[in-house]
CSV table of N, CA and C in Angstrom, one decimal:
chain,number,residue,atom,x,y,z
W,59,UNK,N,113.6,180.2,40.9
W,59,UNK,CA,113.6,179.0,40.2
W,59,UNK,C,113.0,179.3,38.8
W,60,UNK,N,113.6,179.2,37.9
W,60,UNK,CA,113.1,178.9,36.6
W,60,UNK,C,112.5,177.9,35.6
W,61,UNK,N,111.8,177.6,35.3
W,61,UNK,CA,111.1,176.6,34.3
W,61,UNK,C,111.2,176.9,33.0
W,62,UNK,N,112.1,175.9,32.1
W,62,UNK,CA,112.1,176.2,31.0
W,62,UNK,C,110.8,175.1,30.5
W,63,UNK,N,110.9,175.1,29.3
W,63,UNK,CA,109.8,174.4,28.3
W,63,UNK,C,110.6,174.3,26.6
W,64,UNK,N,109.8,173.3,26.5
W,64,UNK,CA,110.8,173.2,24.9
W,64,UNK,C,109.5,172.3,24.2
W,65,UNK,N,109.8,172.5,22.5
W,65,UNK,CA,109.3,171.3,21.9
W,65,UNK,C,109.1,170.6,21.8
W,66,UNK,N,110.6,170.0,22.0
W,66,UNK,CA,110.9,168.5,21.7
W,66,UNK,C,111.2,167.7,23.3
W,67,UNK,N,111.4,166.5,22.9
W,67,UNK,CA,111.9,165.7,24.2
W,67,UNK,C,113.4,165.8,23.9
W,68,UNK,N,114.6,165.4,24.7
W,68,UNK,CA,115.8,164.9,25.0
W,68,UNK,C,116.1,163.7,24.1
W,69,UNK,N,115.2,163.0,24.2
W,69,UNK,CA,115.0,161.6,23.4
W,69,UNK,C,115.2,161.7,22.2
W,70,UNK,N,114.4,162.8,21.7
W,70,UNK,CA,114.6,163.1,20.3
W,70,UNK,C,115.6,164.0,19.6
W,71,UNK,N,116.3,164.7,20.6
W,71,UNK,CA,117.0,165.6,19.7
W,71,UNK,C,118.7,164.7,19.5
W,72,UNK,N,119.4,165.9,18.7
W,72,UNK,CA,120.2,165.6,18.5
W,72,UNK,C,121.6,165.5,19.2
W,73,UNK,N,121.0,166.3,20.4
W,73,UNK,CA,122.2,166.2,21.4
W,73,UNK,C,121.9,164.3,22.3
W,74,UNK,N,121.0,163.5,21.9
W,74,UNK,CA,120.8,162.7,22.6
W,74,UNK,C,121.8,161.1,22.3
W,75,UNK,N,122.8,160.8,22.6
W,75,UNK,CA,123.9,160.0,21.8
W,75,UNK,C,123.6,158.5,21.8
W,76,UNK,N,121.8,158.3,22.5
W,76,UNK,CA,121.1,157.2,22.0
W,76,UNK,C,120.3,157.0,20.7
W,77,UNK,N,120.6,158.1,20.2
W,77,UNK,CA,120.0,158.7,18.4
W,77,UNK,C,120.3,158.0,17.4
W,78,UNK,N,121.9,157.7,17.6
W,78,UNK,CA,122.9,157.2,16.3
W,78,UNK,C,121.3,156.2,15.7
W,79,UNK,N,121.8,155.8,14.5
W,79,UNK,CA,120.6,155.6,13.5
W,79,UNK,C,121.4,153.7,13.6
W,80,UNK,N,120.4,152.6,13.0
W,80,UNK,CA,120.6,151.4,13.7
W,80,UNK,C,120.5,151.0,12.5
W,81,UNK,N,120.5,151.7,10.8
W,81,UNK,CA,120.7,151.0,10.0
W,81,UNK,C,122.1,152.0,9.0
W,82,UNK,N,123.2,151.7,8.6
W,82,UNK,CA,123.8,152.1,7.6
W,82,UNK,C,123.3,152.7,6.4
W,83,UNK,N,123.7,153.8,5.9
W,83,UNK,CA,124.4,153.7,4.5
W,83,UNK,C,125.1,154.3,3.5
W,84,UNK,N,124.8,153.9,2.7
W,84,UNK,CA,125.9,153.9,1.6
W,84,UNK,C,126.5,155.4,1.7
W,85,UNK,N,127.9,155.5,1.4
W,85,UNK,CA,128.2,156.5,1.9
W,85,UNK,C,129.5,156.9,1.1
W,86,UNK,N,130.4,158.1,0.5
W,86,UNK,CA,131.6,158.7,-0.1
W,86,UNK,C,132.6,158.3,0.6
W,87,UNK,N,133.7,157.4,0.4
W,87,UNK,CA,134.5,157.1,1.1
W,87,UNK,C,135.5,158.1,1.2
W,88,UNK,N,135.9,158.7,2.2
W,88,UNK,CA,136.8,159.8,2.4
W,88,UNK,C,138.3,158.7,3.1
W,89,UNK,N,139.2,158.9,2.1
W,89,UNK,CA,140.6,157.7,2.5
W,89,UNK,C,141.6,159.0,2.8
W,90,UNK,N,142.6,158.2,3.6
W,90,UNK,CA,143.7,159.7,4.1
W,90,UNK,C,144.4,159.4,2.9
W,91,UNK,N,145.0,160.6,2.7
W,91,UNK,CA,146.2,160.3,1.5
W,91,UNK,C,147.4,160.7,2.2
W,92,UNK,N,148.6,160.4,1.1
W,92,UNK,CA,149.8,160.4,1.9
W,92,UNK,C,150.0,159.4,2.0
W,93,UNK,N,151.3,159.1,2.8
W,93,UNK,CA,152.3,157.8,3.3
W,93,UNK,C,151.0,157.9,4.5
W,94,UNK,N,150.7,156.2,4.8
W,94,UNK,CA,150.1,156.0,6.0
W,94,UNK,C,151.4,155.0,6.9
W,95,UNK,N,150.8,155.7,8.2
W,95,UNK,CA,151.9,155.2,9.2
W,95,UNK,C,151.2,153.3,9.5
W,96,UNK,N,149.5,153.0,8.8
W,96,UNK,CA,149.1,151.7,9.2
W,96,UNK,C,149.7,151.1,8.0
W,97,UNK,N,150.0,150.1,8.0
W,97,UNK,CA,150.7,149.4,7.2
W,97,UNK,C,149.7,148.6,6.8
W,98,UNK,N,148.2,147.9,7.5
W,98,UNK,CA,147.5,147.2,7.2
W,98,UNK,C,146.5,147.4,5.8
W,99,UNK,N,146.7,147.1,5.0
W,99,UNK,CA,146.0,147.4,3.7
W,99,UNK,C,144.5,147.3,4.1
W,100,UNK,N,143.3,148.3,3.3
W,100,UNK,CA,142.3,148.3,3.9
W,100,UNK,C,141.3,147.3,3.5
W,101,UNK,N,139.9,147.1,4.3
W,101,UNK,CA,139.6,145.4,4.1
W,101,UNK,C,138.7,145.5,2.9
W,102,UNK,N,138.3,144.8,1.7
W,102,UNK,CA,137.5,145.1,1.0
W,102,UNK,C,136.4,145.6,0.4
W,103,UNK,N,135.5,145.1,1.3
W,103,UNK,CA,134.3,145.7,1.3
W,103,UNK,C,133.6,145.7,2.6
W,104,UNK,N,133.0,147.2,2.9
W,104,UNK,CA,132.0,147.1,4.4
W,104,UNK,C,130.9,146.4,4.4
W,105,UNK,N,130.0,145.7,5.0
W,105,UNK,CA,128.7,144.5,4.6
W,105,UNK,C,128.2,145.4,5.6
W,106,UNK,N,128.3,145.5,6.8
W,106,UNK,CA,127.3,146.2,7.7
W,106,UNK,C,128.0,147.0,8.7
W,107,UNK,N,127.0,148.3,9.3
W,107,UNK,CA,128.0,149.3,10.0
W,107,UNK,C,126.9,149.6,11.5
W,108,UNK,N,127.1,149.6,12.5
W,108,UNK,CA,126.1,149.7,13.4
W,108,UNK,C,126.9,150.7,14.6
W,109,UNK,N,125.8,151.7,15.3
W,109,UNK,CA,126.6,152.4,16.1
W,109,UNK,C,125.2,152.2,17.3
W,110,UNK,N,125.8,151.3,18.2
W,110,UNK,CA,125.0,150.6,19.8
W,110,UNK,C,125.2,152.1,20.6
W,111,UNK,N,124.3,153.0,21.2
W,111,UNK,CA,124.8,153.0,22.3
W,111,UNK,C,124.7,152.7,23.5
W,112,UNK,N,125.9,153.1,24.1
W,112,UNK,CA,126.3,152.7,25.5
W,112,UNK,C,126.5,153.7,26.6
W,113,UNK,N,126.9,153.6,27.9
W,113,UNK,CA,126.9,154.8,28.8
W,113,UNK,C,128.1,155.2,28.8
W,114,UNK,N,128.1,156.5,28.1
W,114,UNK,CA,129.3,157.4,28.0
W,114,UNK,C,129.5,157.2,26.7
W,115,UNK,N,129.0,156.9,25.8
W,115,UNK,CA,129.4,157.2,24.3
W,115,UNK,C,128.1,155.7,23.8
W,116,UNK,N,129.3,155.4,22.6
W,116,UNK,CA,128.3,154.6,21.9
W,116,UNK,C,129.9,153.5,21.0
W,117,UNK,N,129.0,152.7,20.7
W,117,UNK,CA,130.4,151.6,20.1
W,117,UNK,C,130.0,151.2,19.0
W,118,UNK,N,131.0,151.9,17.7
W,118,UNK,CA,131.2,151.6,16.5
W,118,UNK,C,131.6,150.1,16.1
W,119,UNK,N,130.8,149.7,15.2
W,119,UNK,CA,130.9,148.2,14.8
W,119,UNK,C,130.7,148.0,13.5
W,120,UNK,N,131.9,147.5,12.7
W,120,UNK,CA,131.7,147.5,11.7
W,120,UNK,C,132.0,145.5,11.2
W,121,UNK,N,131.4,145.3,10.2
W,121,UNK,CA,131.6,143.9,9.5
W,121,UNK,C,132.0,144.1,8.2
W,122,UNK,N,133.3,143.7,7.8
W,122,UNK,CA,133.8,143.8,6.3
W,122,UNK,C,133.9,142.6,5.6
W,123,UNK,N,134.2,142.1,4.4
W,123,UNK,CA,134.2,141.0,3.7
W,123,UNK,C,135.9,141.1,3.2
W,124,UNK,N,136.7,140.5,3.6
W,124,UNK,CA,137.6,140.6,3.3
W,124,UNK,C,138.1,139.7,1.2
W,125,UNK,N,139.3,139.9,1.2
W,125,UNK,CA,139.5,139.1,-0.2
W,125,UNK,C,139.8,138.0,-0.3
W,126,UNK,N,140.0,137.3,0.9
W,126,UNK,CA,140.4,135.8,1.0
W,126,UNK,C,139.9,135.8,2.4
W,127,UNK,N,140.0,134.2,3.0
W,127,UNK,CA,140.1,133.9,4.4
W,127,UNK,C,141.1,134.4,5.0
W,128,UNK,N,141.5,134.4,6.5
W,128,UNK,CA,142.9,134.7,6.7
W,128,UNK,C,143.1,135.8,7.5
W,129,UNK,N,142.3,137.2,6.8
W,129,UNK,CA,142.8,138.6,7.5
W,129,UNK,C,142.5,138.4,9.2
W,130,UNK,N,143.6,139.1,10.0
W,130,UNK,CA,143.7,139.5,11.0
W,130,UNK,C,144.1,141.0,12.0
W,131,UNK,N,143.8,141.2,12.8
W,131,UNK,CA,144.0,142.2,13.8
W,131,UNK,C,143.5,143.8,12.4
W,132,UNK,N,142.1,143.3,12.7
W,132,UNK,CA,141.3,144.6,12.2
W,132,UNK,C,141.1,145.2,13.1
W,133,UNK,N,141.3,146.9,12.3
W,133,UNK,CA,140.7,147.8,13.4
W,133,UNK,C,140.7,149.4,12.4
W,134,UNK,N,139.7,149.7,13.5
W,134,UNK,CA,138.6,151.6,12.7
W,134,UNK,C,139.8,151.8,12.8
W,135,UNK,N,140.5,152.7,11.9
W,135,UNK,CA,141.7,153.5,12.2
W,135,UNK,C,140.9,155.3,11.7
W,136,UNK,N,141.2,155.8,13.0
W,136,UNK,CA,140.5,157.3,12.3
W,136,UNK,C,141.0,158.1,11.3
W,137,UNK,N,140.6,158.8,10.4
W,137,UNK,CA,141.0,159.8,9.5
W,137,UNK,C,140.6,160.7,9.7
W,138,UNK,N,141.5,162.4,9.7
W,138,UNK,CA,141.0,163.5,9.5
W,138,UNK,C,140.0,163.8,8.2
W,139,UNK,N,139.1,164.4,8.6
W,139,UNK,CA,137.8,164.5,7.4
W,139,UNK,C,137.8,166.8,7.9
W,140,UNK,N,137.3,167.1,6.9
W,140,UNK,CA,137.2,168.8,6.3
W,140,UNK,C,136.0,169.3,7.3
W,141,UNK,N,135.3,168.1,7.7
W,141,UNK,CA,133.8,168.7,8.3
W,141,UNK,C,133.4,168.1,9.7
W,142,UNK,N,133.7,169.0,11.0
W,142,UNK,CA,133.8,168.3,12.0
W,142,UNK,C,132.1,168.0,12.6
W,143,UNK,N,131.3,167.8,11.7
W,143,UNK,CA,130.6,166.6,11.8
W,143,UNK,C,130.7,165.6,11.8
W,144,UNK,N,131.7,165.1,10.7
W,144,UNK,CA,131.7,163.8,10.2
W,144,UNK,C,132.4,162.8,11.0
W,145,UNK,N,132.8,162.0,11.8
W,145,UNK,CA,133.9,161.0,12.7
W,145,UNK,C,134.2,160.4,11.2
W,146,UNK,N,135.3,159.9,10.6
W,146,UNK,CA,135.4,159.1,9.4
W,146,UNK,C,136.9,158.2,10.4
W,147,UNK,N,136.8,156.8,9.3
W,147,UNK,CA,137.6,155.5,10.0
W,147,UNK,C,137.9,155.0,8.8
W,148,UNK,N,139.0,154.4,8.8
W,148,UNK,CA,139.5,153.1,7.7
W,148,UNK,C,139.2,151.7,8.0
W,149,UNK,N,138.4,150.8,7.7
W,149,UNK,CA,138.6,149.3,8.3
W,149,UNK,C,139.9,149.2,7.4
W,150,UNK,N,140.7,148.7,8.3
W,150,UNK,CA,142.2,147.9,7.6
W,150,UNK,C,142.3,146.8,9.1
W,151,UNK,N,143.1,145.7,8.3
W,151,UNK,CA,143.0,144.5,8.7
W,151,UNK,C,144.5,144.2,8.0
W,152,UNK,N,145.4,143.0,8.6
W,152,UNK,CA,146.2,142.1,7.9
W,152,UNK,C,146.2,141.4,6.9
W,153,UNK,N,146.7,141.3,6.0
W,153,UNK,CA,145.9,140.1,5.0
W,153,UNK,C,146.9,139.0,5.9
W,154,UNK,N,146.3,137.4,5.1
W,154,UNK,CA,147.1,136.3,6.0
W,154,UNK,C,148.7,136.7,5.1
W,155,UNK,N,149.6,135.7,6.0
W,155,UNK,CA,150.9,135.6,5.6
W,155,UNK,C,151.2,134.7,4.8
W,156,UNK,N,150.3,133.3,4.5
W,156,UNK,CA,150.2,132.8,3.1
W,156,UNK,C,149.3,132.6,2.5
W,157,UNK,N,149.5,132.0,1.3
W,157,UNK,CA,148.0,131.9,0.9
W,157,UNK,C,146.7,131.2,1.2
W,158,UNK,N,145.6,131.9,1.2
W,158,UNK,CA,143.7,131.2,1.8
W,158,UNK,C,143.0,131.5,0.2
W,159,UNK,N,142.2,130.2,0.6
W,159,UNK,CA,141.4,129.7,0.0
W,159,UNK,C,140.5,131.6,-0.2
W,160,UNK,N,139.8,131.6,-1.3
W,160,UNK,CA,138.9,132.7,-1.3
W,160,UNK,C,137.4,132.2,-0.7
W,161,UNK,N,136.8,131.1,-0.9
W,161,UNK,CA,135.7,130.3,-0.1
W,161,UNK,C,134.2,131.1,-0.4
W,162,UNK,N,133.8,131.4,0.6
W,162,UNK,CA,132.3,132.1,0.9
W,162,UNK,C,132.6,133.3,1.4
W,163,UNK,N,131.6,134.5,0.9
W,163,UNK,CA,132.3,135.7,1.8
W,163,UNK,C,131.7,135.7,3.4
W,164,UNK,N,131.1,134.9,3.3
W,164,UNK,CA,130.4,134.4,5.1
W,164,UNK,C,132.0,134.1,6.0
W,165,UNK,N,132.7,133.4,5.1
W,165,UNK,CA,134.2,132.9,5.8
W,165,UNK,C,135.3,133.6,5.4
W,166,UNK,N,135.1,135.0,5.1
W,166,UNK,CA,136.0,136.1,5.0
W,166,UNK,C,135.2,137.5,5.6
W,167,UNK,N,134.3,137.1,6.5
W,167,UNK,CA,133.7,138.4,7.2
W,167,UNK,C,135.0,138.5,8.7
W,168,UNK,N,135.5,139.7,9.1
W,168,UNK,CA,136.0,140.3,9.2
W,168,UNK,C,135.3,141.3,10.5
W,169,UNK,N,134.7,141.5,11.8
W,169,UNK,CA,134.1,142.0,12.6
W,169,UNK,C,134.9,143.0,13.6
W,170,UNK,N,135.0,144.4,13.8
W,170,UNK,CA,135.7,145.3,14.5
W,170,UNK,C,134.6,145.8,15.0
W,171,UNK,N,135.2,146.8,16.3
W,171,UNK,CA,134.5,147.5,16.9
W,171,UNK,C,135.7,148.8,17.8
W,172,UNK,N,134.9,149.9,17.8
W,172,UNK,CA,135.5,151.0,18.8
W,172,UNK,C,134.6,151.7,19.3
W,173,UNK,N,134.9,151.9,21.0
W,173,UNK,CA,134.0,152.8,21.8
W,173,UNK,C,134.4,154.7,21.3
W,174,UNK,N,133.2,154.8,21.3
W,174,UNK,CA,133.5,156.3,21.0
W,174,UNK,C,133.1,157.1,22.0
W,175,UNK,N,133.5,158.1,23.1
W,175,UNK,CA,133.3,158.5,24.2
W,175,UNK,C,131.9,160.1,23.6
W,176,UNK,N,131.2,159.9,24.5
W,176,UNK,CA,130.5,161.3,24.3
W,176,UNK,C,130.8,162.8,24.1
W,177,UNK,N,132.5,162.6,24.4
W,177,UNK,CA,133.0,163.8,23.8
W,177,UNK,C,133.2,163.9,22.3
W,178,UNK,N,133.2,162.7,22.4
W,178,UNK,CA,134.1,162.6,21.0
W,178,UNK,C,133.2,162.3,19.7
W,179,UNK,N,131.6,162.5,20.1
W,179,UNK,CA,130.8,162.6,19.6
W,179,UNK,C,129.5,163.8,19.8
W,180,UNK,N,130.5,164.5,20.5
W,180,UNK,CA,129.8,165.6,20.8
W,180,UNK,C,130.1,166.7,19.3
W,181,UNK,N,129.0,167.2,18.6
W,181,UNK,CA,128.6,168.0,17.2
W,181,UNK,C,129.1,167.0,16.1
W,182,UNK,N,128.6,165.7,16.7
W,182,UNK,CA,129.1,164.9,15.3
W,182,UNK,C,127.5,164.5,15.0
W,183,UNK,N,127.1,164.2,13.9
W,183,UNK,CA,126.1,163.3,13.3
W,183,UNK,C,126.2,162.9,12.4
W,184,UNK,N,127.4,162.1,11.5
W,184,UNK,CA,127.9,161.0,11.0
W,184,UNK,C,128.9,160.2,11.4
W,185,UNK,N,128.9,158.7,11.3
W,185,UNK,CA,129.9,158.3,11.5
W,185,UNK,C,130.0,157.4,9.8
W,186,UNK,N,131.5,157.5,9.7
W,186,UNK,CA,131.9,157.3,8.3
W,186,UNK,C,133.1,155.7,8.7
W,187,UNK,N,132.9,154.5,7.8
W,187,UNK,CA,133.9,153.9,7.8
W,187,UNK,C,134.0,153.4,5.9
W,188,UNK,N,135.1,153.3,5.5
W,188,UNK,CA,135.8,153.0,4.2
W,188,UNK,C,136.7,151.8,4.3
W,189,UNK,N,136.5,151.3,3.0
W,189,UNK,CA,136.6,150.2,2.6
W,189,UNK,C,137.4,150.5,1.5
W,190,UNK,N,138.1,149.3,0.8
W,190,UNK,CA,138.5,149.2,-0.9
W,190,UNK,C,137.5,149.4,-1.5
W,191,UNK,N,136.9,149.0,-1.7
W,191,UNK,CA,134.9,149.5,-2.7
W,191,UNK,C,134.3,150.0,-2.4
W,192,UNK,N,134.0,150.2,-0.6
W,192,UNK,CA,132.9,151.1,-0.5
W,192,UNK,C,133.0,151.8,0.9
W,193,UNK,N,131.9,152.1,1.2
W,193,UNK,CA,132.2,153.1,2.4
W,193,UNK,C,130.5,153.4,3.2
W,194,UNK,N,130.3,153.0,4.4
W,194,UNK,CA,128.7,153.2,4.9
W,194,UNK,C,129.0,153.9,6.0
W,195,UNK,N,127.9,154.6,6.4
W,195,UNK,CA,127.6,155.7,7.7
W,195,UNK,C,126.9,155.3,8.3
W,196,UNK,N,126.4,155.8,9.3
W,196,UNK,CA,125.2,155.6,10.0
W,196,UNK,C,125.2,157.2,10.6
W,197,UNK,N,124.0,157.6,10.5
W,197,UNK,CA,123.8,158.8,11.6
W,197,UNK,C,122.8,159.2,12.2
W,198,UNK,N,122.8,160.2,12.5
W,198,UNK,CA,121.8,160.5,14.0
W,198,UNK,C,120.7,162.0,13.4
């Protein structure tokens, strides 16, 4: 029987997928180029980005401000990124089909979410979502 010993705790390191960081920020928006097969134009701006975990991964949640009332059937859409650290996403959303009021951006917030499996955040420590303006992380 062997006894290892270490430094750190589990808790703390970076293999631990209860790590992800519980505040956003600001962040380079990486957009795919090319013809996109989503047709949903992307949502304005990101307001807040939060990564919960959960058992067996952790669930990306993002809140955008859209440009009117109205947008529907938002969702992360993933993008290839150069650095397999990084997980990167599009928020894209519907705009409505006629015209909305532009109002308060409280009544053009916009709330998605995706489970991300611990595989699929296994050697990652960013997660990236982009916006028309802007773009926030969160990491670990």
């Amino acid at each position: 029987m062997a006894i290892v010993a270490s430094c750190g705790r589990v808790g703390e390191s970076r293999l631990n997928p209860l790590n992800w960081g519980s505040r956003s920020t600001n962040a380079d928006a990486m957009l795919s180029e090319g013809t996109r097969a989503d047709p949903r134009p992307l949502i304005g701006q990101i307001d807040t980005l939060t990564a919960s975990p959960t058992q067996g991964g952790a669930i990306l949640r993002a809140t955008g401000i859209a440009a009117t009332q109205g947008y529907f059937v938002g969702d992360l859409v993933a993008v290839p990124t150069d650095d397999p650290r990084v997980l990167a996403f599009e928020f894209r959303a519907f705009p409505p089909l006629e015209p909305k009021p532009v109002s308060t951006p409280r009544s053009r917030e916009v709330t998605v979410a995706r489970f991300l499996t611990s595989r699929e955040l296994t050697g990652v420590n960013e997660l990236r979502v982009s916006a028309a303006q802007n773009a926030r992380a969160v990491r670990r």
